[in-house]
Amino acid sequence: MGFGDDYCKHVWAPFGLSITTSVITSLLTVITLPGNLLICIAILRDPNKELRTTFNYLLFNVAISNLLIGAVTDPIFVYFHIREALGYTVITWYALPHMSFFIGCTASLLSIAMLAMERSIAVNANYHRKLPRKRAVNMSVAIWIFSFTFPCIYFQIGYFKFAFIFAILMIIVTFVAMVIAFIRIHCSIRSTTARVLTVQPMGSANEKTSQIQLKRAERERRVTIIFTAILIFYTICNLPAFVFIFVVNFCSSCSCNFIHWSRDLLLLCVLVNCSDNQFLYAWRMKSFTRAFRSLVHLPLTDEASVIQTQDTRDKQ
């Protein structure tokens, strides 16, 4: 078996595998589509006027890419694997599910990498809320241009070879960027907190400045905890996918059944990561949960109202 050769192309996938994959992708569609759609609506409408930050603009980009996967990629894979299970021909239209998968996942991974960069810049430079909206928009546009053009290589080299390139360039590079950002963020927050706590204020003005710095550090720490959860879950999902990509490209002694299982599992690992991103950031952030409640016309709890008032005062 040569690198990237699909010698199992004409060997039918096991019936149980096709059914399992179609069921899982059906569940992922139900999870991914409505949640990310609600996030996009919340950011666009911003009912409480507290979501217009650079971090949330980049989260919006992640939500759009995951929405694309939930609305296009997952349903296509459901239909694809149902046809495969029933014995209908599917070889003639491999490109449609593959391209939607690579476009959506490329945009999602690059957006997460941009989130890592934004977190690192925000914590180290202390201008999280001063980054202009135009910069976030330009970054998002560049991500989508690359996401639509880069996967076109697929038509020249085929699925397995491009999946390997995708793993090297997208998964590994994004992971390295996230790890570097996490180290910088962790060191910066510890240094800032220690400096504020050790400096003895000499007056009310200095004391007020120290309190503001502590509040800012605490705010950055909360958002960074969310980013850390994204990093951990990213590793859990994409490390097995990376292994499966090597299997389908280099395992010449593997049976076709094993190759088919590896092929579907690498897709499912990445799709699970895309479906659960929403629970790692938006659904854990109080500003988003308040926005969700406002969108569905549910009254805010007393605690949420107090927090919202405090956040508004901090911004002022």
PDB file of C-alpha atoms in Angstrom:
ATOM      1  CA  MET A   1       0.000   0.000   0.000  1.00  0.00           C
ATOM      2  CA  GLY A   2       1.509   3.312  -1.105  1.00  0.00           C
ATOM      3  CA  PHE A   3       1.124   6.535   0.812  1.00  0.00           C
ATOM      4  CA  GLY A   4      -2.430   7.805   0.407  1.00  0.00           C
ATOM      5  CA  ASP A   5      -3.618   4.856  -1.685  1.00  0.00           C
ATOM      6  CA  ASP A   6      -7.181   3.771  -0.926  1.00  0.00           C
ATOM      7  CA  TYR A   7      -6.945   0.072  -1.685  1.00  0.00           C
ATOM      8  CA  CYS A   8     -10.235  -0.497   0.172  1.00  0.00           C
ATOM      9  CA  LYS A   9     -12.202   1.805  -2.109  1.00  0.00           C
ATOM     10  CA  HIS A  10     -14.091  -1.075  -3.699  1.00  0.00           C
ATOM     11  CA  VAL A  11     -14.492  -3.060  -0.470  1.00  0.00           C
ATOM     12  CA  TRP A  12     -17.870  -2.409   1.153  1.00  0.00           C
ATOM     13  CA  ALA A  13     -17.847  -1.018   4.686  1.00  0.00           C
ATOM     14  CA  PRO A  14     -19.348  -3.251   7.419  1.00  0.00           C
ATOM     15  CA  PHE A  15     -23.090  -2.792   7.850  1.00  0.00           C
ATOM     16  CA  GLY A  16     -22.727  -2.204  11.597  1.00  0.00           C
ATOM     17  CA  LEU A  17     -20.151   0.535  11.014  1.00  0.00           C
ATOM     18  CA  SER A  18     -22.386   2.387   8.557  1.00  0.00           C
ATOM     19  CA  ILE A  19     -25.362   2.235  10.928  1.00  0.00           C
ATOM     20  CA  THR A  20     -23.263   3.284  13.932  1.00  0.00           C
ATOM     21  CA  THR A  21     -21.765   6.245  12.084  1.00  0.00           C
ATOM     22  CA  SER A  22     -25.144   7.393  10.760  1.00  0.00           C
ATOM     23  CA  VAL A  23     -26.702   7.238  14.248  1.00  0.00           C
ATOM     24  CA  ILE A  24     -23.834   9.157  15.870  1.00  0.00           C
ATOM     25  CA  THR A  25     -23.795  11.840  13.176  1.00  0.00           C
ATOM     26  CA  SER A  26     -27.576  12.181  13.556  1.00  0.00           C
ATOM     27  CA  LEU A  27     -27.102  12.882  17.266  1.00  0.00           C
ATOM     28  CA  LEU A  28     -24.291  15.317  16.491  1.00  0.00           C
ATOM     29  CA  THR A  29     -26.585  17.175  14.092  1.00  0.00           C
ATOM     30  CA  VAL A  30     -29.201  17.595  16.821  1.00  0.00           C
ATOM     31  CA  ILE A  31     -26.541  18.842  19.249  1.00  0.00           C
ATOM     32  CA  THR A  32     -24.479  21.036  16.931  1.00  0.00           C
ATOM     33  CA  LEU A  33     -27.081  22.849  14.838  1.00  0.00           C
ATOM     34  CA  PRO A  34     -29.491  24.491  17.344  1.00  0.00           C
ATOM     35  CA  GLY A  35     -26.858  25.352  19.947  1.00  0.00           C
ATOM     36  CA  ASN A  36     -24.519  27.155  17.563  1.00  0.00           C
ATOM     37  CA  LEU A  37     -27.446  28.843  15.826  1.00  0.00           C
ATOM     38  CA  LEU A  38     -28.544  30.275  19.182  1.00  0.00           C
ATOM     39  CA  ILE A  39     -25.003  31.481  19.888  1.00  0.00           C
ATOM     40  CA  CYS A  40     -24.833  33.272  16.529  1.00  0.00           C
ATOM     41  CA  ILE A  41     -28.206  34.940  17.127  1.00  0.00           C
ATOM     42  CA  ALA A  42     -27.171  35.990  20.639  1.00  0.00           C
ATOM     43  CA  ILE A  43     -23.978  37.672  19.409  1.00  0.00           C
ATOM     44  CA  LEU A  44     -25.697  39.364  16.474  1.00  0.00           C
ATOM     45  CA  ARG A  45     -28.587  40.738  18.541  1.00  0.00           C
ATOM     46  CA  ASP A  46     -26.643  41.203  21.800  1.00  0.00           C
ATOM     47  CA  PRO A  47     -29.822  41.848  23.823  1.00  0.00           C
ATOM     48  CA  ASN A  48     -27.984  42.940  26.987  1.00  0.00           C
ATOM     49  CA  LYS A  49     -25.247  44.915  25.184  1.00  0.00           C
ATOM     50  CA  GLU A  50     -22.389  42.957  26.757  1.00  0.00           C
ATOM     51  CA  LEU A  51     -21.192  40.540  24.047  1.00  0.00           C
ATOM     52  CA  ARG A  52     -19.333  42.965  21.785  1.00  0.00           C
ATOM     53  CA  THR A  53     -15.773  41.957  22.669  1.00  0.00           C
ATOM     54  CA  THR A  54     -12.986  40.701  20.443  1.00  0.00           C
ATOM     55  CA  PHE A  55     -13.013  37.348  22.208  1.00  0.00           C
ATOM     56  CA  ASN A  56     -16.733  36.934  21.493  1.00  0.00           C
ATOM     57  CA  TYR A  57     -16.303  37.988  17.868  1.00  0.00           C
ATOM     58  CA  LEU A  58     -13.836  35.141  17.452  1.00  0.00           C
ATOM     59  CA  LEU A  59     -16.223  32.826  19.292  1.00  0.00           C
ATOM     60  CA  PHE A  60     -18.805  33.921  16.728  1.00  0.00           C
ATOM     61  CA  ASN A  61     -16.468  32.678  14.009  1.00  0.00           C
ATOM     62  CA  VAL A  62     -16.138  29.322  15.773  1.00  0.00           C
ATOM     63  CA  ALA A  63     -19.920  29.127  16.103  1.00  0.00           C
ATOM     64  CA  ILE A  64     -20.434  29.858  12.394  1.00  0.00           C
ATOM     65  CA  SER A  65     -17.970  27.147  11.362  1.00  0.00           C
ATOM     66  CA  ASN A  66     -19.586  24.654  13.734  1.00  0.00           C
ATOM     67  CA  LEU A  67     -23.015  25.733  12.469  1.00  0.00           C
ATOM     68  CA  LEU A  68     -21.851  24.913   8.935  1.00  0.00           C
ATOM     69  CA  ILE A  69     -20.806  21.473  10.119  1.00  0.00           C
ATOM     70  CA  GLY A  70     -24.107  20.906  11.919  1.00  0.00           C
ATOM     71  CA  ALA A  71     -26.243  22.164   9.032  1.00  0.00           C
ATOM     72  CA  VAL A  72     -24.322  20.664   6.095  1.00  0.00           C
ATOM     73  CA  THR A  73     -21.580  18.182   6.986  1.00  0.00           C
ATOM     74  CA  ASP A  74     -23.368  16.100   9.626  1.00  0.00           C
ATOM     75  CA  PRO A  75     -26.616  15.638   7.623  1.00  0.00           C
ATOM     76  CA  ILE A  76     -24.633  14.720   4.508  1.00  0.00           C
ATOM     77  CA  PHE A  77     -22.723  12.080   6.455  1.00  0.00           C
ATOM     78  CA  VAL A  78     -26.006  10.716   7.827  1.00  0.00           C
ATOM     79  CA  TYR A  79     -27.396  10.347   4.316  1.00  0.00           C
ATOM     80  CA  PHE A  80     -24.063   9.025   3.016  1.00  0.00           C
ATOM     81  CA  HIS A  81     -23.784   6.246   5.587  1.00  0.00           C
ATOM     82  CA  ILE A  82     -27.454   5.281   5.342  1.00  0.00           C
ATOM     83  CA  ARG A  83     -26.968   4.772   1.601  1.00  0.00           C
ATOM     84  CA  GLU A  84     -23.782   2.855   2.347  1.00  0.00           C
ATOM     85  CA  ALA A  85     -25.620   0.611   4.831  1.00  0.00           C
ATOM     86  CA  LEU A  86     -28.395  -0.087   2.313  1.00  0.00           C
ATOM     87  CA  GLY A  87     -25.893  -1.047  -0.375  1.00  0.00           C
ATOM     88  CA  TYR A  88     -26.360   1.936  -2.691  1.00  0.00           C
ATOM     89  CA  THR A  89     -23.442   3.414  -4.620  1.00  0.00           C
ATOM     90  CA  VAL A  90     -21.679   6.231  -2.765  1.00  0.00           C
ATOM     91  CA  ILE A  91     -18.262   6.362  -4.459  1.00  0.00           C
ATOM     92  CA  THR A  92     -19.422   8.834  -7.101  1.00  0.00           C
ATOM     93  CA  TRP A  93     -20.124  11.623  -4.611  1.00  0.00           C
ATOM     94  CA  TYR A  94     -17.410  11.349  -1.973  1.00  0.00           C
ATOM     95  CA  ALA A  95     -16.307  14.938  -2.678  1.00  0.00           C
ATOM     96  CA  LEU A  96     -19.428  16.604  -1.236  1.00  0.00           C
ATOM     97  CA  PRO A  97     -19.174  15.316   2.361  1.00  0.00           C
ATOM     98  CA  HIS A  98     -15.384  15.511   2.328  1.00  0.00           C
ATOM     99  CA  MET A  99     -15.244  19.146   1.163  1.00  0.00           C
ATOM    100  CA  SER A 100     -17.904  20.335   3.609  1.00  0.00           C
ATOM    101  CA  PHE A 101     -16.011  18.528   6.377  1.00  0.00           C
ATOM    102  CA  PHE A 102     -12.636  20.065   5.523  1.00  0.00           C
ATOM    103  CA  ILE A 103     -14.001  23.593   4.983  1.00  0.00           C
ATOM    104  CA  GLY A 104     -15.928  23.644   8.258  1.00  0.00           C
ATOM    105  CA  CYS A 105     -13.179  22.014  10.315  1.00  0.00           C
ATOM    106  CA  THR A 106     -10.441  24.223   8.854  1.00  0.00           C
ATOM    107  CA  ALA A 107     -12.423  27.331   9.801  1.00  0.00           C
ATOM    108  CA  SER A 108     -13.156  25.930  13.259  1.00  0.00           C
ATOM    109  CA  LEU A 109      -9.548  24.968  14.000  1.00  0.00           C
ATOM    110  CA  LEU A 110      -8.126  28.260  12.735  1.00  0.00           C
ATOM    111  CA  SER A 111     -10.686  30.194  14.772  1.00  0.00           C
ATOM    112  CA  ILE A 112      -9.675  28.282  17.900  1.00  0.00           C
ATOM    113  CA  ALA A 113      -6.027  29.096  17.120  1.00  0.00           C
ATOM    114  CA  MET A 114      -6.991  32.766  16.792  1.00  0.00           C
ATOM    115  CA  LEU A 115      -8.759  32.535  20.147  1.00  0.00           C
ATOM    116  CA  ALA A 116      -5.506  31.276  21.636  1.00  0.00           C
ATOM    117  CA  MET A 117      -3.609  34.215  20.155  1.00  0.00           C
ATOM    118  CA  GLU A 118      -6.251  36.691  21.373  1.00  0.00           C
ATOM    119  CA  ARG A 119      -6.119  35.275  24.894  1.00  0.00           C
ATOM    120  CA  SER A 120      -2.339  35.520  24.937  1.00  0.00           C
ATOM    121  CA  ILE A 121      -2.354  39.113  23.664  1.00  0.00           C
ATOM    122  CA  ALA A 122      -5.160  40.161  25.998  1.00  0.00           C
ATOM    123  CA  VAL A 123      -3.611  38.784  29.167  1.00  0.00           C
ATOM    124  CA  ASN A 124      -0.069  39.954  28.418  1.00  0.00           C
ATOM    125  CA  ALA A 125      -0.921  43.378  26.979  1.00  0.00           C
ATOM    126  CA  ASN A 126      -3.999  44.139  29.116  1.00  0.00           C
ATOM    127  CA  TYR A 127      -6.034  45.606  26.267  1.00  0.00           C
ATOM    128  CA  HIS A 128      -8.623  42.871  25.871  1.00  0.00           C
ATOM    129  CA  ARG A 129     -11.568  45.244  25.514  1.00  0.00           C
ATOM    130  CA  LYS A 130      -9.713  47.767  23.355  1.00  0.00           C
ATOM    131  CA  LEU A 131      -8.972  45.545  20.385  1.00  0.00           C
ATOM    132  CA  PRO A 132     -10.920  47.054  17.481  1.00  0.00           C
ATOM    133  CA  ARG A 133     -13.819  45.211  15.952  1.00  0.00           C
ATOM    134  CA  LYS A 134     -12.291  45.699  12.511  1.00  0.00           C
ATOM    135  CA  ARG A 135      -9.289  43.570  13.428  1.00  0.00           C
ATOM    136  CA  ALA A 136     -11.468  40.655  14.522  1.00  0.00           C
ATOM    137  CA  VAL A 137     -13.553  40.978  11.353  1.00  0.00           C
ATOM    138  CA  ASN A 138     -10.437  40.991   9.156  1.00  0.00           C
ATOM    139  CA  MET A 139      -9.098  37.922  10.939  1.00  0.00           C
ATOM    140  CA  SER A 140     -12.418  36.130  10.438  1.00  0.00           C
ATOM    141  CA  VAL A 141     -12.568  37.006   6.733  1.00  0.00           C
ATOM    142  CA  ALA A 142      -9.001  35.758   6.248  1.00  0.00           C
ATOM    143  CA  ILE A 143      -9.879  32.493   8.007  1.00  0.00           C
ATOM    144  CA  TRP A 144     -12.850  31.851   5.723  1.00  0.00           C
ATOM    145  CA  ILE A 145     -10.930  32.716   2.551  1.00  0.00           C
ATOM    146  CA  PHE A 146      -8.245  30.224   3.524  1.00  0.00           C
ATOM    147  CA  SER A 147     -10.833  27.639   4.613  1.00  0.00           C
ATOM    148  CA  PHE A 148     -12.514  27.681   1.197  1.00  0.00           C
ATOM    149  CA  THR A 149      -9.292  27.685  -0.855  1.00  0.00           C
ATOM    150  CA  PHE A 150      -6.995  25.339   1.086  1.00  0.00           C
ATOM    151  CA  PRO A 151      -9.256  22.223   0.839  1.00  0.00           C
ATOM    152  CA  CYS A 152      -9.303  22.548  -2.967  1.00  0.00           C
ATOM    153  CA  ILE A 153      -6.005  20.641  -2.890  1.00  0.00           C
ATOM    154  CA  TYR A 154      -8.216  17.644  -2.108  1.00  0.00           C
ATOM    155  CA  PHE A 155      -9.281  17.436  -5.767  1.00  0.00           C
ATOM    156  CA  GLN A 156      -5.653  17.037  -6.857  1.00  0.00           C
ATOM    157  CA  ILE A 157      -4.259  14.576  -4.325  1.00  0.00           C
ATOM    158  CA  GLY A 158      -7.287  12.679  -2.982  1.00  0.00           C
ATOM    159  CA  TYR A 159      -8.879  12.244   0.424  1.00  0.00           C
ATOM    160  CA  PHE A 160      -6.287  10.232   2.366  1.00  0.00           C
ATOM    161  CA  LYS A 161      -3.303  12.349   1.308  1.00  0.00           C
ATOM    162  CA  PHE A 162      -5.146  15.569   2.010  1.00  0.00           C
ATOM    163  CA  ALA A 163      -6.349  14.233   5.376  1.00  0.00           C
ATOM    164  CA  PHE A 164      -2.696  13.658   6.259  1.00  0.00           C
ATOM    165  CA  ILE A 165      -1.752  17.218   5.218  1.00  0.00           C
ATOM    166  CA  PHE A 166      -4.783  18.502   7.122  1.00  0.00           C
ATOM    167  CA  ALA A 167      -3.599  16.686  10.250  1.00  0.00           C
ATOM    168  CA  ILE A 168      -0.085  18.107  10.019  1.00  0.00           C
ATOM    169  CA  LEU A 169      -0.967  21.693   9.137  1.00  0.00           C
ATOM    170  CA  MET A 170      -4.266  22.189  10.947  1.00  0.00           C
ATOM    171  CA  ILE A 171      -4.415  19.860  13.944  1.00  0.00           C
ATOM    172  CA  ILE A 172      -0.758  20.004  15.012  1.00  0.00           C
ATOM    173  CA  VAL A 173      -0.178  23.697  14.269  1.00  0.00           C
ATOM    174  CA  THR A 174      -3.382  24.644  16.107  1.00  0.00           C
ATOM    175  CA  PHE A 175      -2.403  22.456  19.052  1.00  0.00           C
ATOM    176  CA  VAL A 176       1.085  24.007  19.244  1.00  0.00           C
ATOM    177  CA  ALA A 177      -0.383  27.518  19.072  1.00  0.00           C
ATOM    178  CA  MET A 178      -2.804  26.690  21.881  1.00  0.00           C
ATOM    179  CA  VAL A 179      -0.103  25.203  24.108  1.00  0.00           C
ATOM    180  CA  ILE A 180       2.225  28.185  23.614  1.00  0.00           C
ATOM    181  CA  ALA A 181      -0.624  30.594  24.316  1.00  0.00           C
ATOM    182  CA  PHE A 182      -1.650  28.642  27.417  1.00  0.00           C
ATOM    183  CA  ILE A 183       1.889  28.756  28.845  1.00  0.00           C
ATOM    184  CA  ARG A 184       2.157  32.507  28.222  1.00  0.00           C
ATOM    185  CA  ILE A 185      -1.284  33.135  29.712  1.00  0.00           C
ATOM    186  CA  HIS A 186      -0.615  31.044  32.817  1.00  0.00           C
ATOM    187  CA  CYS A 187       2.723  32.729  33.502  1.00  0.00           C
ATOM    188  CA  SER A 188       1.329  36.216  32.898  1.00  0.00           C
ATOM    189  CA  ILE A 189      -1.674  35.781  35.205  1.00  0.00           C
ATOM    190  CA  ARG A 190       0.491  34.393  38.012  1.00  0.00           C
ATOM    191  CA  SER A 191       2.969  37.239  37.606  1.00  0.00           C
ATOM    192  CA  THR A 192       0.264  39.933  37.551  1.00  0.00           C
ATOM    193  CA  THR A 193      -1.571  38.536  40.571  1.00  0.00           C
ATOM    194  CA  ALA A 194       1.633  38.178  42.590  1.00  0.00           C
ATOM    195  CA  ARG A 195       2.728  41.717  41.706  1.00  0.00           C
ATOM    196  CA  VAL A 196      -0.586  43.264  42.749  1.00  0.00           C
ATOM    197  CA  LEU A 197      -0.693  41.317  46.012  1.00  0.00           C
ATOM    198  CA  THR A 198       2.891  42.135  47.016  1.00  0.00           C
ATOM    199  CA  VAL A 199       2.776  45.861  46.237  1.00  0.00           C
ATOM    200  CA  GLN A 200       1.583  47.794  49.287  1.00  0.00           C
ATOM    201  CA  PRO A 201      -0.818  50.587  48.279  1.00  0.00           C
ATOM    202  CA  MET A 202       0.139  54.046  49.584  1.00  0.00           C
ATOM    203  CA  GLY A 203      -3.258  55.733  49.273  1.00  0.00           C
ATOM    204  CA  SER A 204      -6.839  55.416  48.203  1.00  0.00           C
ATOM    205  CA  ALA A 205      -5.932  55.983  44.533  1.00  0.00           C
ATOM    206  CA  ASN A 206      -3.328  53.207  44.564  1.00  0.00           C
ATOM    207  CA  GLU A 207      -5.704  50.937  46.446  1.00  0.00           C
ATOM    208  CA  LYS A 208      -8.416  51.536  43.853  1.00  0.00           C
ATOM    209  CA  THR A 209      -5.933  50.829  41.053  1.00  0.00           C
ATOM    210  CA  SER A 210      -4.935  47.560  42.713  1.00  0.00           C
ATOM    211  CA  GLN A 211      -8.572  46.525  43.031  1.00  0.00           C
ATOM    212  CA  ILE A 212      -9.166  47.271  39.349  1.00  0.00           C
ATOM    213  CA  GLN A 213      -6.106  45.219  38.406  1.00  0.00           C
ATOM    214  CA  LEU A 214      -7.276  42.325  40.575  1.00  0.00           C
ATOM    215  CA  LYS A 215     -10.748  42.430  39.012  1.00  0.00           C
ATOM    216  CA  ARG A 216      -9.212  42.475  35.549  1.00  0.00           C
ATOM    217  CA  ALA A 217      -6.933  39.562  36.415  1.00  0.00           C
ATOM    218  CA  GLU A 218      -9.900  37.628  37.827  1.00  0.00           C
ATOM    219  CA  ARG A 219     -11.954  38.301  34.687  1.00  0.00           C
ATOM    220  CA  GLU A 220      -9.097  37.135  32.471  1.00  0.00           C
ATOM    221  CA  ARG A 221      -8.620  34.091  34.691  1.00  0.00           C
ATOM    222  CA  ARG A 222     -12.268  33.037  34.284  1.00  0.00           C
ATOM    223  CA  VAL A 223     -12.176  33.348  30.512  1.00  0.00           C
ATOM    224  CA  THR A 224      -8.813  31.584  30.407  1.00  0.00           C
ATOM    225  CA  ILE A 225     -10.242  28.637  32.380  1.00  0.00           C
ATOM    226  CA  ILE A 226     -12.794  28.247  29.604  1.00  0.00           C
ATOM    227  CA  PHE A 227      -9.998  28.368  27.041  1.00  0.00           C
ATOM    228  CA  THR A 228      -8.111  25.698  29.012  1.00  0.00           C
ATOM    229  CA  ALA A 229     -11.151  23.407  28.853  1.00  0.00           C
ATOM    230  CA  ILE A 230     -11.250  23.920  25.082  1.00  0.00           C
ATOM    231  CA  LEU A 231      -7.556  22.979  24.888  1.00  0.00           C
ATOM    232  CA  ILE A 232      -8.014  19.792  26.924  1.00  0.00           C
ATOM    233  CA  PHE A 233     -11.074  18.651  24.994  1.00  0.00           C
ATOM    234  CA  TYR A 234      -9.348  19.527  21.725  1.00  0.00           C
ATOM    235  CA  THR A 235      -6.483  17.202  22.642  1.00  0.00           C
ATOM    236  CA  ILE A 236      -8.815  14.377  23.709  1.00  0.00           C
ATOM    237  CA  CYS A 237     -10.712  14.493  20.411  1.00  0.00           C
ATOM    238  CA  ASN A 238      -7.978  15.262  17.905  1.00  0.00           C
ATOM    239  CA  LEU A 239      -5.147  13.069  19.178  1.00  0.00           C
ATOM    240  CA  PRO A 240      -7.054   9.848  18.280  1.00  0.00           C
ATOM    241  CA  ALA A 241      -8.049  11.424  14.948  1.00  0.00           C
ATOM    242  CA  PHE A 242      -4.382  12.108  14.272  1.00  0.00           C
ATOM    243  CA  VAL A 243      -3.555   8.450  14.970  1.00  0.00           C
ATOM    244  CA  PHE A 244      -6.357   7.214  12.698  1.00  0.00           C
ATOM    245  CA  ILE A 245      -5.118   9.435   9.861  1.00  0.00           C
ATOM    246  CA  PHE A 246      -1.718   7.751  10.089  1.00  0.00           C
ATOM    247  CA  VAL A 247      -3.395   4.338  10.117  1.00  0.00           C
ATOM    248  CA  VAL A 248      -5.358   4.893   6.904  1.00  0.00           C
ATOM    249  CA  ASN A 249      -2.275   6.275   5.149  1.00  0.00           C
ATOM    250  CA  PHE A 250       0.510   3.950   6.282  1.00  0.00           C
ATOM    251  CA  CYS A 251      -0.933   0.666   7.582  1.00  0.00           C
ATOM    252  CA  SER A 252      -0.350  -1.700   4.660  1.00  0.00           C
ATOM    253  CA  SER A 253      -1.057  -4.830   6.720  1.00  0.00           C
ATOM    254  CA  CYS A 254      -4.400  -3.645   8.142  1.00  0.00           C
ATOM    255  CA  SER A 255      -7.615  -5.266   6.972  1.00  0.00           C
ATOM    256  CA  CYS A 256     -10.156  -3.241   5.026  1.00  0.00           C
ATOM    257  CA  ASN A 257     -12.584  -3.502   7.944  1.00  0.00           C
ATOM    258  CA  PHE A 258     -10.018  -1.844  10.200  1.00  0.00           C
ATOM    259  CA  ILE A 259      -9.321   0.830   7.579  1.00  0.00           C
ATOM    260  CA  HIS A 260     -13.041   1.576   7.267  1.00  0.00           C
ATOM    261  CA  TRP A 261     -13.405   1.850  11.049  1.00  0.00           C
ATOM    262  CA  SER A 262     -10.365   4.146  11.232  1.00  0.00           C
ATOM    263  CA  ARG A 263     -11.760   6.268   8.395  1.00  0.00           C
ATOM    264  CA  ASP A 264     -15.081   6.837  10.162  1.00  0.00           C
ATOM    265  CA  LEU A 265     -13.627   7.229  13.646  1.00  0.00           C
ATOM    266  CA  LEU A 266     -11.236   9.985  12.582  1.00  0.00           C
ATOM    267  CA  LEU A 267     -14.195  11.892  11.145  1.00  0.00           C
ATOM    268  CA  LEU A 268     -16.308  11.332  14.252  1.00  0.00           C
ATOM    269  CA  CYS A 269     -13.525  12.480  16.593  1.00  0.00           C
ATOM    270  CA  VAL A 270     -13.243  15.824  14.812  1.00  0.00           C
ATOM    271  CA  LEU A 271     -17.025  16.222  14.507  1.00  0.00           C
ATOM    272  CA  VAL A 272     -17.496  15.544  18.231  1.00  0.00           C
ATOM    273  CA  ASN A 273     -14.961  18.272  18.987  1.00  0.00           C
ATOM    274  CA  CYS A 274     -16.898  20.713  16.800  1.00  0.00           C
ATOM    275  CA  SER A 275     -20.239  19.800  18.365  1.00  0.00           C
ATOM    276  CA  ASP A 276     -19.090  20.239  21.964  1.00  0.00           C
ATOM    277  CA  ASN A 277     -17.172  23.520  21.608  1.00  0.00           C
ATOM    278  CA  GLN A 278     -20.366  25.417  22.431  1.00  0.00           C
ATOM    279  CA  PHE A 279     -20.585  23.765  25.864  1.00  0.00           C
ATOM    280  CA  LEU A 280     -16.977  24.655  26.618  1.00  0.00           C
ATOM    281  CA  TYR A 281     -17.345  28.397  26.132  1.00  0.00           C
ATOM    282  CA  ALA A 282     -20.717  30.068  25.451  1.00  0.00           C
ATOM    283  CA  TRP A 283     -22.873  27.933  27.730  1.00  0.00           C
ATOM    284  CA  ARG A 284     -20.390  28.435  30.597  1.00  0.00           C
ATOM    285  CA  MET A 285     -20.163  32.227  30.275  1.00  0.00           C
ATOM    286  CA  LYS A 286     -22.691  34.223  32.307  1.00  0.00           C
ATOM    287  CA  SER A 287     -22.915  36.940  29.661  1.00  0.00           C
ATOM    288  CA  PHE A 288     -24.092  34.352  27.133  1.00  0.00           C
ATOM    289  CA  THR A 289     -26.557  32.649  29.456  1.00  0.00           C
ATOM    290  CA  ARG A 290     -28.073  36.048  30.255  1.00  0.00           C
ATOM    291  CA  ALA A 291     -28.339  36.751  26.533  1.00  0.00           C
ATOM    292  CA  PHE A 292     -30.001  33.368  25.932  1.00  0.00           C
ATOM    293  CA  ARG A 293     -32.566  34.066  28.641  1.00  0.00           C
ATOM    294  CA  SER A 294     -33.288  37.479  27.162  1.00  0.00           C
ATOM    295  CA  LEU A 295     -33.750  36.012  23.683  1.00  0.00           C
ATOM    296  CA  VAL A 296     -36.377  33.551  24.899  1.00  0.00           C
ATOM    297  CA  HIS A 297     -37.917  36.219  27.167  1.00  0.00           C
ATOM    298  CA  LEU A 298     -37.083  34.509  30.441  1.00  0.00           C
ATOM    299  CA  PRO A 299     -36.542  36.804  33.445  1.00  0.00           C
ATOM    300  CA  LEU A 300     -33.021  37.097  34.798  1.00  0.00           C
ATOM    301  CA  THR A 301     -32.370  35.654  38.222  1.00  0.00           C
ATOM    302  CA  ASP A 302     -31.476  38.046  41.039  1.00  0.00           C
ATOM    303  CA  GLU A 303     -27.871  36.839  40.978  1.00  0.00           C
ATOM    304  CA  ALA A 304     -27.623  37.318  37.211  1.00  0.00           C
ATOM    305  CA  SER A 305     -29.061  40.837  37.489  1.00  0.00           C
ATOM    306  CA  VAL A 306     -26.486  41.773  40.120  1.00  0.00           C
ATOM    307  CA  ILE A 307     -23.639  40.327  38.042  1.00  0.00           C
ATOM    308  CA  GLN A 308     -24.830  42.158  34.944  1.00  0.00           C
ATOM    309  CA  THR A 309     -24.940  45.448  36.865  1.00  0.00           C
ATOM    310  CA  GLN A 310     -21.438  44.877  38.239  1.00  0.00           C
ATOM    311  CA  ASP A 311     -20.068  44.032  34.782  1.00  0.00           C
ATOM    312  CA  THR A 312     -21.612  47.200  33.354  1.00  0.00           C
ATOM    313  CA  ARG A 313     -20.017  49.299  36.102  1.00  0.00           C
ATOM    314  CA  ASP A 314     -16.630  47.637  35.512  1.00  0.00           C
ATOM    315  CA  LYS A 315     -16.784  48.508  31.807  1.00  0.00           C
ATOM    316  CA  GLN A 316     -17.568  52.115  32.639  1.00  0.00           C
TER     317      GLN A 316
END
